[in-house]
CSV table of C-alpha atoms in Angstrom, one decimal:
chain,number,residue,atom,x,y,z
A,1,MET,CA,-0.1,0.0,0.0
A,2,ALA,CA,2.9,2.4,0.9
A,3,GLU,CA,4.5,1.6,-2.5
A,4,GLU,CA,1.2,2.3,-4.4
A,5,LYS,CA,0.7,5.7,-2.7
A,6,LYS,CA,4.2,6.6,-3.4
A,7,LYS,CA,3.6,6.1,-7.2
A,8,THR,CA,0.5,8.4,-7.1
A,9,THR,CA,2.5,11.4,-5.9
A,10,PHE,CA,3.4,14.3,-8.0
A,11,TRP,CA,7.2,13.7,-8.1
A,12,ASN,CA,6.5,10.2,-9.5
A,13,PHE,CA,4.2,11.4,-12.2
A,14,PHE,CA,6.8,11.6,-14.8
A,15,ASP,CA,8.0,8.0,-13.9
A,16,ASN,CA,4.5,6.8,-14.4
A,17,LEU,CA,4.3,8.2,-17.9
A,18,GLU,CA,4.3,5.6,-20.8
A,19,GLY,CA,6.0,6.4,-24.1
A,20,ASP,CA,9.4,7.5,-24.9
A,21,LYS,CA,10.6,9.6,-21.8
A,22,VAL,CA,13.1,11.4,-23.9
A,23,VAL,CA,10.3,12.7,-26.3
A,24,TRP,CA,8.5,14.0,-23.5
A,25,MET,CA,11.4,15.9,-22.2
A,26,ILE,CA,12.1,17.2,-25.6
A,27,VAL,CA,8.5,18.5,-25.8
A,28,LEU,CA,8.5,20.0,-22.4
A,29,LEU,CA,12.0,21.8,-23.0
A,30,LEU,CA,10.9,23.1,-26.4
A,31,MET,CA,7.8,24.7,-24.8
A,32,LEU,CA,9.7,26.3,-22.0
A,33,ILE,CA,12.2,27.7,-24.3
A,34,SER,CA,9.4,29.0,-26.5
A,35,ILE,CA,7.7,30.8,-23.5
A,36,VAL,CA,11.0,32.4,-22.5
A,37,ALA,CA,11.9,33.5,-26.0
A,38,ILE,CA,8.6,34.9,-26.8
A,39,PHE,CA,8.6,37.0,-23.9
A,40,SER,CA,12.0,38.6,-24.7
A,41,SER,CA,11.5,38.7,-28.6
A,42,THR,CA,8.1,40.4,-29.2
A,43,SER,CA,8.9,44.0,-28.4
A,44,GLN,CA,7.9,45.0,-32.0
A,45,LEU,CA,4.7,42.9,-31.7
A,46,ALA,CA,3.7,44.5,-28.5
A,47,ILE,CA,4.4,47.9,-30.0
A,48,SER,CA,2.3,47.2,-33.3
A,49,GLN,CA,-0.4,45.7,-31.5
A,50,ASN,CA,-0.6,48.5,-28.7
A,51,THR,CA,-0.3,45.8,-25.9
A,52,SER,CA,2.3,44.5,-23.6
A,53,ARG,CA,4.8,41.7,-23.7
A,54,MET,CA,3.3,40.1,-20.5
A,55,ALA,CA,0.0,39.9,-22.5
A,56,ILE,CA,1.8,38.1,-25.3
A,57,VAL,CA,3.4,35.7,-23.0
A,58,THR,CA,0.2,35.0,-21.3
A,59,GLU,CA,-1.2,34.2,-24.7
A,60,GLN,CA,1.7,31.9,-25.4
A,61,ILE,CA,1.4,30.1,-22.1
A,62,LYS,CA,-2.2,29.5,-22.8
A,63,ILE,CA,-1.4,28.0,-26.3
A,64,SER,CA,1.2,25.9,-24.7
A,65,ILE,CA,-1.2,24.5,-22.3
A,66,LEU,CA,-3.7,23.8,-25.1
A,67,GLY,CA,-0.9,22.2,-27.0
A,68,LEU,CA,0.0,20.0,-24.0
A,69,ALA,CA,-3.5,19.0,-23.6
A,70,LEU,CA,-3.7,18.1,-27.3
A,71,ILE,CA,-0.6,16.0,-26.8
A,72,ILE,CA,-2.0,14.1,-23.7
A,73,LEU,CA,-5.3,13.5,-25.6
A,74,CYS,CA,-3.4,11.8,-28.4
A,75,TYR,CA,-1.2,10.1,-26.0
A,76,SER,CA,-4.3,8.6,-24.3
A,77,ILE,CA,-5.5,6.9,-27.4
A,78,ARG,CA,-4.5,3.2,-27.0
A,79,SER,CA,-5.4,1.9,-30.5
A,80,ILE,CA,-3.3,2.4,-33.6
A,81,GLY,CA,-6.6,1.8,-35.7
A,82,PHE,CA,-8.0,5.0,-34.6
A,83,PHE,CA,-5.1,7.1,-36.3
A,84,ARG,CA,-5.5,4.8,-39.3
A,85,VAL,CA,-9.0,5.6,-39.7
A,86,PHE,CA,-8.8,9.4,-39.2
A,87,SER,CA,-5.7,9.5,-41.5
A,88,GLN,CA,-7.9,8.7,-44.4
A,89,LEU,CA,-9.5,12.0,-44.1
A,90,GLY,CA,-6.0,13.9,-44.5
A,91,TYR,CA,-6.1,14.4,-48.2
A,92,ALA,CA,-9.8,15.5,-48.2
A,93,ILE,CA,-9.4,18.1,-45.3
A,94,SER,CA,-6.2,19.3,-47.0
A,95,MET,CA,-7.9,20.0,-50.5
A,96,PHE,CA,-11.0,21.6,-48.8
A,97,PHE,CA,-8.9,24.3,-47.3
A,98,LEU,CA,-6.6,24.7,-50.3
A,99,ILE,CA,-9.7,25.1,-52.6
A,100,ILE,CA,-11.0,27.8,-50.4
A,101,LEU,CA,-7.8,29.5,-50.7
A,102,ALA,CA,-7.3,29.2,-54.5
A,103,THR,CA,-10.9,30.4,-55.1
A,104,HIS,CA,-10.9,33.1,-52.5
A,105,LYS,CA,-14.4,32.3,-51.7
A,106,GLN,CA,-16.1,31.8,-48.2
A,107,ILE,CA,-17.6,28.4,-47.6
A,108,GLY,CA,-19.9,28.6,-44.5
A,109,PRO,CA,-18.0,30.0,-41.4
A,110,ILE,CA,-14.6,29.5,-43.1
A,111,LYS,CA,-13.4,32.6,-44.9
A,112,PRO,CA,-10.1,33.0,-46.6
A,113,ILE,CA,-7.8,35.9,-45.7
A,114,MET,CA,-4.9,37.5,-47.5
A,115,VAL,CA,-1.9,38.2,-45.3
A,116,ASN,CA,1.4,39.8,-46.7
A,117,SER,CA,0.0,39.7,-50.3
A,118,ALA,CA,-0.6,35.8,-49.8
A,119,TRP,CA,-3.6,33.6,-49.6
A,120,ARG,CA,-2.4,31.2,-46.7
A,121,ILE,CA,-4.7,31.7,-43.8
A,122,VAL,CA,-8.5,31.0,-43.2
A,123,GLN,CA,-10.6,32.5,-40.6
A,124,ILE,CA,-12.9,30.3,-38.7
A,125,GLY,CA,-15.2,32.3,-36.3
A,126,GLY,CA,-12.8,34.5,-34.7
A,127,TYR,CA,-9.6,32.3,-35.1
A,128,GLN,CA,-7.1,32.6,-37.8
A,129,VAL,CA,-5.7,29.2,-39.0
A,130,HIS,CA,-2.6,28.8,-41.3
A,131,VAL,CA,-3.6,26.1,-43.9
A,132,PHE,CA,-0.2,25.0,-44.8
A,133,GLU,CA,0.5,23.9,-41.3
A,134,ILE,CA,-2.5,21.8,-41.3
A,135,VAL,CA,-1.6,20.2,-44.7
A,136,LYS,CA,1.9,19.3,-43.4
A,137,VAL,CA,0.6,17.0,-40.7
A,138,ALA,CA,-2.6,15.8,-42.5
A,139,MET,CA,-0.7,14.7,-45.6
A,140,VAL,CA,2.0,12.7,-43.9
A,141,MET,CA,-0.7,10.9,-42.1
A,142,TYR,CA,-2.8,10.3,-45.1
A,143,LEU,CA,0.3,8.8,-47.2
A,144,ALA,CA,1.2,6.8,-44.2
A,145,TRP,CA,-2.3,5.2,-44.5
A,146,ALA,CA,-2.3,5.1,-48.4
A,147,VAL,CA,1.3,3.3,-48.8
A,148,ASN,CA,0.1,0.8,-46.1
A,149,ALA,CA,-3.2,0.2,-47.8
A,150,TYR,CA,-1.3,-0.2,-51.1
A,151,ARG,CA,1.1,-2.7,-49.5
A,152,ASN,CA,-1.8,-4.8,-48.1
A,153,ASP,CA,-4.3,-4.1,-51.0
A,154,LYS,CA,-7.0,-2.7,-48.8
A,155,PHE,CA,-8.3,0.0,-51.0
A,156,LEU,CA,-12.0,-0.4,-50.4
A,157,ILE,CA,-13.3,1.9,-53.1
A,158,ALA,CA,-10.8,0.6,-55.5
A,159,ASN,CA,-11.4,-3.1,-54.9
A,160,ILE,CA,-15.2,-2.4,-55.3
A,161,LEU,CA,-14.6,-0.8,-58.8
A,162,ALA,CA,-12.3,-3.6,-59.6
A,163,LYS,CA,-15.2,-6.1,-59.5
A,164,LYS,CA,-16.8,-4.0,-62.4
A,165,TYR,CA,-13.7,-2.4,-64.0
A,166,PRO,CA,-10.8,-4.6,-64.5
A,167,LEU,CA,-8.6,-1.6,-64.9
A,168,TRP,CA,-8.9,-1.0,-61.1
A,169,GLN,CA,-7.0,-4.3,-60.6
A,170,LYS,CA,-3.8,-3.0,-61.5
A,171,PRO,CA,-1.6,-1.8,-58.7
A,172,LEU,CA,0.0,1.0,-60.8
A,173,VAL,CA,-3.7,2.6,-61.2
A,174,LYS,CA,-4.3,2.2,-57.3
A,175,LYS,CA,-0.8,3.9,-56.8
A,176,ILE,CA,-1.5,6.7,-59.1
A,177,PHE,CA,-5.0,7.4,-57.9
A,178,TYR,CA,-4.3,7.2,-54.1
A,179,ILE,CA,-0.9,8.3,-53.8
A,180,TYR,CA,0.6,10.4,-56.8
A,181,ILE,CA,-2.5,12.3,-57.6
A,182,PRO,CA,-3.0,13.6,-54.0
A,183,ILE,CA,0.6,14.6,-53.8
A,184,PHE,CA,0.4,16.7,-57.0
A,185,THR,CA,-2.9,18.1,-56.5
A,186,ILE,CA,-1.6,19.3,-52.9
A,187,CYS,CA,1.5,20.6,-54.4
A,188,LEU,CA,-0.5,22.8,-56.9
A,189,GLY,CA,-2.7,24.0,-54.3
A,190,ILE,CA,0.0,25.1,-52.0
A,191,MET,CA,1.9,26.8,-55.0
A,192,VAL,CA,-0.7,29.4,-55.2
A,193,GLY,CA,0.5,30.9,-51.9
A,194,SER,CA,4.2,29.7,-51.6
A,195,LEU,CA,6.9,27.9,-53.7
A,196,SER,CA,9.1,27.4,-50.7
A,197,SER,CA,6.4,25.6,-48.8
A,198,THR,CA,5.5,23.5,-51.9
A,199,LEU,CA,9.2,22.5,-52.2
A,200,PHE,CA,9.3,21.5,-48.5
A,201,ILE,CA,6.1,19.9,-48.0
A,202,GLY,CA,6.4,18.1,-51.5
A,203,GLY,CA,9.8,16.9,-50.5
A,204,ILE,CA,8.4,15.4,-47.1
A,205,MET,CA,5.7,13.7,-48.8
A,206,PHE,CA,8.1,11.9,-51.5
A,207,ILE,CA,10.3,11.0,-48.6
A,208,THR,CA,7.4,9.6,-46.5
A,209,ILE,CA,6.3,7.3,-49.4
A,210,LEU,CA,10.0,6.3,-49.9
A,211,ILE,CA,10.1,5.4,-46.3
A,212,GLY,CA,6.8,3.4,-46.7
A,213,GLY,CA,8.3,1.1,-49.4
A,214,ILE,CA,7.9,2.7,-52.7
A,215,SER,CA,11.3,2.2,-54.5
A,216,VAL,CA,13.5,4.9,-55.9
A,217,LYS,CA,13.0,3.7,-59.5
A,218,GLU,CA,9.2,4.1,-59.2
A,219,LEU,CA,9.7,7.8,-58.0
A,220,ILE,CA,11.9,8.7,-61.0
A,221,MET,CA,8.8,9.2,-63.3
A,222,PRO,CA,6.9,11.2,-60.6
A,223,GLY,CA,9.8,13.2,-59.8
A,224,ALA,CA,10.4,14.1,-63.5
A,225,LEU,CA,6.7,14.9,-63.6
A,226,ALA,CA,7.0,17.2,-60.5
A,227,VAL,CA,9.9,19.2,-62.4
A,228,ALA,CA,7.9,19.5,-65.5
A,229,LEU,CA,5.0,20.6,-63.5
A,230,LEU,CA,7.0,23.4,-61.8
A,231,ILE,CA,8.5,24.5,-65.3
A,232,GLY,CA,4.9,24.6,-66.6
A,233,CYS,CA,3.7,26.9,-63.9
A,234,VAL,CA,6.5,29.2,-64.3
A,235,GLY,CA,5.7,29.2,-68.1
A,236,ILE,CA,2.0,30.0,-67.3
A,237,ASN,CA,3.0,32.9,-65.1
A,238,SER,CA,5.4,34.3,-67.7
A,239,LEU,CA,2.7,34.0,-70.5
A,240,SER,CA,0.2,35.8,-68.2
A,241,LYS,CA,-0.1,39.6,-69.1
A,242,LYS,CA,-1.6,40.3,-65.5
A,243,PRO,CA,0.1,42.2,-62.7
A,244,SER,CA,2.3,40.0,-60.6
A,245,ASP,CA,-0.2,39.9,-57.8
A,246,GLN,CA,-3.0,38.7,-60.1
A,247,LYS,CA,-1.3,35.8,-61.9
A,248,PRO,CA,-2.2,32.2,-61.3
A,249,PHE,CA,0.8,31.7,-59.1
A,250,PRO,CA,1.6,35.3,-57.7
A,251,HIS,CA,4.6,34.2,-55.3
A,252,LEU,CA,6.2,32.0,-57.9
A,253,GLU,CA,8.0,35.0,-59.5
A,254,SER,CA,9.4,36.4,-56.2
A,255,ALA,CA,10.4,33.0,-55.0
A,256,MET,CA,12.4,32.4,-58.3
A,257,ASN,CA,14.2,35.7,-57.7
A,258,ARG,CA,15.1,34.7,-54.1
A,259,LEU,CA,16.9,31.6,-55.5
A,260,LYS,CA,19.1,33.6,-57.7
A,261,LYS,CA,22.6,34.3,-56.3
A,262,ASP,CA,22.6,38.1,-57.1
A,263,GLY,CA,19.0,38.5,-55.3
A,264,ASN,CA,20.7,40.6,-52.4
A,265,SER,CA,23.0,42.5,-54.7
A,266,ASN,CA,19.9,43.6,-56.7
A,267,MET,CA,18.3,44.8,-53.7
A,268,MET,CA,21.5,46.7,-52.6
A,269,GLU,CA,21.6,48.3,-56.1
A,270,VAL,CA,17.9,49.4,-55.5
A,271,LEU,CA,18.9,51.1,-52.2
A,272,ARG,CA,21.8,52.7,-53.7
A,273,THR,CA,19.8,54.4,-56.8
A,274,GLU,CA,16.3,55.0,-55.4
A,275,PRO,CA,15.6,57.9,-53.2
A,276,GLN,CA,15.1,57.2,-49.5
A,277,GLY,CA,11.5,57.1,-48.6
A,278,SER,CA,10.2,56.0,-52.0
A,279,GLN,CA,8.1,52.8,-52.2
A,280,GLU,CA,10.9,50.7,-54.3
A,281,PHE,CA,13.5,51.6,-51.5
A,282,GLN,CA,11.3,50.6,-48.6
A,283,LYS,CA,10.5,47.3,-50.3
A,284,ALA,CA,14.1,46.6,-50.9
A,285,LEU,CA,15.1,47.5,-47.5
A,286,ASP,CA,12.3,45.4,-46.0
A,287,LYS,CA,13.7,42.3,-48.2
A,288,ILE,CA,17.2,42.7,-47.3
A,289,LYS,CA,17.2,43.9,-43.7
A,290,GLN,CA,15.7,40.7,-42.1
A,291,PRO,CA,18.5,38.2,-43.3
A,292,VAL,CA,21.1,40.7,-42.6
A,293,SER,CA,19.8,41.4,-39.1
A,294,ALA,CA,19.5,37.7,-38.5
A,295,LYS,CA,23.3,37.3,-39.4
A,296,ILE,CA,24.1,40.3,-37.0
A,297,ALA,CA,22.2,38.7,-34.4
A,298,ILE,CA,24.1,35.6,-34.5
A,299,HIS,CA,27.4,37.3,-34.8
A,300,GLU,CA,26.8,39.4,-31.8
A,301,GLY,CA,25.6,36.4,-29.8
A,302,GLY,CA,29.1,34.9,-29.5
A,303,LEU,CA,29.5,31.9,-27.2
A,304,PHE,CA,27.5,32.9,-24.3
A,305,GLY,CA,25.2,35.6,-25.8
A,306,LYS,CA,24.2,39.0,-24.6
A,307,GLY,CA,21.9,37.5,-21.8
A,308,PRO,CA,18.0,37.3,-21.5
A,309,GLY,CA,16.4,40.6,-22.6
A,310,ARG,CA,19.3,42.2,-24.1
A,311,SER,CA,18.7,41.6,-27.8
A,312,THR,CA,19.0,44.6,-30.1
A,313,GLN,CA,18.0,43.0,-33.5
A,314,ARG,CA,14.3,42.4,-32.2
A,315,TYR,CA,13.7,46.1,-32.7
A,316,VAL,CA,14.9,45.7,-36.3
A,317,VAL,CA,13.1,42.7,-37.5
A,318,PRO,CA,9.5,42.8,-37.1
A,319,ILE,CA,9.0,38.8,-37.1
A,320,MET,CA,11.9,37.9,-35.0
A,321,PHE,CA,9.6,35.6,-32.9
A,322,GLU,CA,8.6,33.7,-36.0
A,323,ASP,CA,10.8,33.4,-38.9
A,324,TYR,CA,14.2,34.2,-37.1
A,325,MET,CA,13.6,32.8,-33.7
A,326,PHE,CA,17.0,30.8,-33.7
A,327,SER,CA,18.9,33.8,-34.6
A,328,PHE,CA,17.4,35.7,-31.6
A,329,ILE,CA,18.2,32.6,-29.5
A,330,VAL,CA,21.7,32.8,-30.3
A,331,GLU,CA,21.9,36.5,-29.8
A,332,GLU,CA,20.7,36.1,-26.2
A,333,TYR,CA,22.0,32.9,-25.1
A,334,GLY,CA,24.9,32.4,-27.5
A,335,LEU,CA,26.1,29.6,-29.4
A,336,LEU,CA,25.5,27.2,-26.3
A,337,GLY,CA,21.9,28.2,-26.4
A,338,GLY,CA,21.6,27.5,-30.1
A,339,LEU,CA,23.5,24.2,-29.8
A,340,LEU,CA,21.0,23.1,-27.2
A,341,VAL,CA,18.1,23.7,-29.5
A,342,ILE,CA,19.9,21.9,-32.2
A,343,ILE,CA,20.7,18.8,-29.8
A,344,LEU,CA,17.0,18.6,-28.9
A,345,TYR,CA,15.9,18.1,-32.5
A,346,ILE,CA,18.8,15.7,-33.4
A,347,SER,CA,17.7,13.8,-30.2
A,348,LEU,CA,14.2,13.6,-31.4
A,349,LEU,CA,15.4,12.3,-34.8
A,350,ALA,CA,17.5,9.7,-32.9
A,351,ARG,CA,14.5,8.6,-30.7
A,352,GLY,CA,12.2,8.6,-33.7
A,353,SER,CA,14.5,5.9,-35.3
A,354,ILE,CA,14.2,3.8,-32.3
A,355,ILE,CA,10.6,4.0,-32.0
A,356,VAL,CA,10.2,2.9,-35.7
A,357,ARG,CA,12.5,0.1,-35.3
A,358,ASN,CA,10.4,-1.2,-32.4
A,359,CYS,CA,7.0,-0.7,-34.2
A,360,ASP,CA,5.5,-4.0,-35.5
A,361,ASN,CA,2.8,-2.0,-37.5
A,362,HIS,CA,3.7,-0.8,-41.0
A,363,PHE,CA,1.4,2.3,-40.8
A,364,ALA,CA,2.8,3.2,-37.4
A,365,LYS,CA,6.4,3.0,-38.7
A,366,ILE,CA,5.6,5.4,-41.7
A,367,ALA,CA,3.7,7.8,-39.6
A,368,VAL,CA,6.3,8.2,-36.8
A,369,ALA,CA,9.1,8.3,-39.5
A,370,GLY,CA,7.3,10.8,-41.6
A,371,LEU,CA,6.2,13.1,-38.6
A,372,VAL,CA,9.8,13.1,-36.9
A,373,LEU,CA,11.3,14.0,-40.4
A,374,LEU,CA,8.7,16.8,-40.7
A,375,ILE,CA,9.6,18.4,-37.4
A,376,THR,CA,13.3,17.9,-37.6
A,377,GLY,CA,13.5,19.0,-41.2
A,378,GLN,CA,11.6,22.2,-40.7
A,379,ALA,CA,13.8,22.9,-37.8
A,380,MET,CA,17.1,22.4,-39.6
A,381,MET,CA,15.8,24.4,-42.6
A,382,HIS,CA,14.8,27.2,-40.2
A,383,ILE,CA,18.2,27.1,-38.7
A,384,MET,CA,20.0,27.2,-42.0
A,385,ILE,CA,18.1,30.2,-43.2
A,386,ASN,CA,18.8,32.1,-40.0
A,387,CYS,CA,22.5,31.2,-40.8
A,388,ASP,CA,22.0,32.6,-44.4
A,389,LEU,CA,22.7,29.2,-45.8
A,390,GLY,CA,19.4,29.4,-48.0
A,391,PRO,CA,16.9,31.5,-49.2
A,392,LEU,CA,14.0,33.0,-46.9
A,393,THR,CA,11.1,30.4,-46.8
A,394,GLY,CA,9.1,31.7,-43.8
A,395,GLN,CA,9.2,28.2,-42.0
A,396,THR,CA,8.9,28.7,-38.1
A,397,LEU,CA,11.0,26.8,-35.5
A,398,PRO,CA,8.8,23.9,-34.5
A,399,LEU,CA,7.2,24.3,-31.0
A,400,VAL,CA,9.3,27.4,-30.2
A,401,SER,CA,8.3,30.1,-32.6
A,402,HIS,CA,5.2,32.3,-32.2
A,403,GLY,CA,2.1,31.0,-34.2
A,404,ASN,CA,-0.9,29.4,-32.8
A,405,SER,CA,-1.6,27.1,-35.9
A,406,SER,CA,1.8,25.8,-36.2
A,407,PHE,CA,2.2,25.2,-32.5
A,408,LEU,CA,-1.1,23.1,-32.3
A,409,MET,CA,-0.4,21.0,-35.3
A,410,PHE,CA,3.2,20.4,-34.3
A,411,SER,CA,1.7,19.5,-30.7
A,412,LEU,CA,-0.7,17.0,-32.6
A,413,ALA,CA,2.5,15.4,-34.4
A,414,PHE,CA,4.2,15.0,-31.1
A,415,GLY,CA,1.0,13.6,-29.5
A,416,ILE,CA,0.8,10.9,-32.3
A,417,ILE,CA,4.4,10.2,-31.8
A,418,LEU,CA,4.3,9.7,-28.2
A,419,SER,CA,1.1,7.4,-28.5
A,420,ILE,CA,2.7,5.2,-30.9
A,421,SER,CA,5.9,5.2,-28.7
A,422,LYS,CA,3.6,4.1,-25.9
A,423,MET,CA,2.6,1.1,-27.9
A,424,ALA,CA,6.1,0.1,-29.1
A,425,LYS,CA,7.2,0.4,-25.4
A,426,ARG,CA,4.6,-2.1,-24.5
A,427,LYS,CA,5.8,-4.5,-27.2
A,428,ILE,CA,9.5,-4.3,-25.8
A,429,ALA,CA,8.1,-4.8,-22.3
A,430,ARG,CA,6.2,-7.9,-23.4
A,431,GLU,CA,9.3,-9.2,-25.2
A,432,ALA,CA,11.4,-8.7,-22.2
A,433,GLU,CA,8.9,-10.3,-20.0
A,434,LYS,CA,8.8,-13.4,-22.1
A,435,ALA,CA,12.7,-13.5,-22.3
A,436,GLY,CA,13.0,-13.1,-18.6
A,437,PRO,CA,12.2,-16.6,-17.6
A,438,LEU,CA,14.5,-18.0,-20.3
A,439,VAL,CA,17.3,-16.2,-18.9
A,440,GLU,CA,16.5,-16.9,-15.1
A,441,ARG,CA,16.0,-20.7,-16.1
A,442,ALA,CA,19.3,-20.8,-17.9
A,443,GLU,CA,21.1,-19.0,-15.0
A,444,HIS,CA,19.3,-21.6,-12.6
A,445,ASP,CA,20.3,-24.7,-14.6
A,446,GLU,CA,24.0,-23.4,-14.8
A,447,VAL,CA,24.0,-22.9,-11.1
A,448,SER,CA,22.3,-26.3,-10.3
A,449,SER,CA,24.7,-28.2,-12.6
A,450,GLY,CA,27.6,-26.4,-10.9
A,451,ILE,CA,26.3,-27.4,-7.5
A,452,ASN,CA,25.7,-31.0,-8.7
A,453,GLU,CA,29.3,-31.2,-9.9
A,454,LEU,CA,30.5,-29.9,-6.8
A,455,GLU,CA,28.6,-32.5,-4.4
A,456,MET,CA,29.8,-35.3,-6.7
A,457,MET,CA,33.4,-34.2,-6.3
A,458,GLU,CA,32.9,-33.9,-2.6
A,459,ALA,CA,31.4,-37.4,-2.5
A,460,MET,CA,34.3,-38.9,-4.4
A,461,GLU,CA,36.8,-37.3,-1.9
A,462,SER,CA,34.9,-38.7,1.1
A,463,GLU,CA,34.7,-42.3,-0.1
A,464,PRO,CA,37.5,-44.5,1.1
A,465,VAL,CA,40.0,-45.8,-1.5
A,466,ILE,CA,40.2,-49.6,-1.3
A,467,HIS,CA,43.5,-51.3,-2.2
A,468,GLU,CA,43.9,-54.7,-3.5
A,469,ASN,CA,45.9,-55.7,-0.5
A,470,ASP,CA,43.0,-54.7,1.8
A,471,ILE,CA,40.5,-57.3,0.2
A,472,PRO,CA,40.2,-60.3,2.4
A,473,ASP,CA,41.0,-63.8,1.0
A,474,TYR,CA,38.0,-66.2,1.3
A,475,GLY,CA,39.7,-69.0,-0.5
A,476,LEU,CA,38.1,-68.0,-4.0
A,477,ASP,CA,41.2,-68.7,-5.7
A,478,ASP,CA,41.6,-72.1,-4.2
A,479,HIS,CA,38.2,-73.1,-5.2
A,480,ASN,CA,38.6,-72.0,-8.9
A,481,ASN,CA,41.9,-74.1,-9.0
A,482,GLU,CA,40.0,-77.0,-7.9
């Protein structure tokens, strides 16, 4: 009874948690880092919204609690079949929101909103939701289901159609309909708002199906088709005579300019030639000051940083708390703080590989691998961009940067990972329990045999040695002679 009471205390709560405890620690540490970093980095946001930093931190604490509740909700699910069933809706949900963005039309209470000349957000009631954040997680889960269903030939609609139309009996037709078409239509929908998000999410989707068992040879043709699709979109944009903001893919042209090596030099040329205060000068300044300020922040951070609350670049970069959170962390907490963040994401990748190896369910393996790669891939991309190792993409630092939609969707991803890790841990425990008696019996047999040998040796030593001369003569020899 005393032992049971001890286990129900607060201090033993973490010991009683199932699932991978390293992943739990990563989640909690990232959330704590987020709250502290948001408090220090939102000076510009507080000024623009005419509020206080404490109010923004309070909002971040609330969203962290909500995210933690979402993680615990997913963690409490005890059946992998639940995730498999709801994963089938991932493609439909993603396309629904992307169609609203592409058509710019309101459907019921869901209204598309243009932010920074881009259609990426919908408003549901009084809340704004970033559609691309939903699509990331939803499509990883959908493709995990689709690849697993393709492997086991469990496409319900396709198998029903196959009874009437023999064409649906072919595996290639099922693969095209359930895997390739969803990937390409999602990429087209995202490209309307962002080329960088298209490349990143598209890359994650291709890696997910590759992990699921689709061979590299099979992906050569879809990969070539993806490149042709991108070239076709560029051609459509170039042939359109409409203004850049009214073209079919309005952000494609600006994204292509970012990929050019002389992008920054062009902006510098505009700053030198255009008069200060002009619209062209201001646009060029906005485009160049954010990456430059991020590099300055990392340079000034040094090894130990300036200390909490002493960042200066947060007054220069208006979205420091979103796209440039890593550079802010380095400025205030130095290279050591930045390394801590990197170690957390790399640790997640390592623990994810362990969870995948211990899953006996193919769908669970693909889902965990895809979600872990999504989180760590976006984190590494964010860090590389902050270090000026790539063009600006607008990807946030998972579970650290400010952003309600991103925070909640990554919380959902972590919840699924922890739930599946709990199931994998139970399998390990069952195998260890089965293996336990075998080890104990082997050790018992070894000890028992050793004891028996020792007793036999002692018995042999205690028995008297009988010599030939000690045997009494009963006249047997004489009798035999007769």
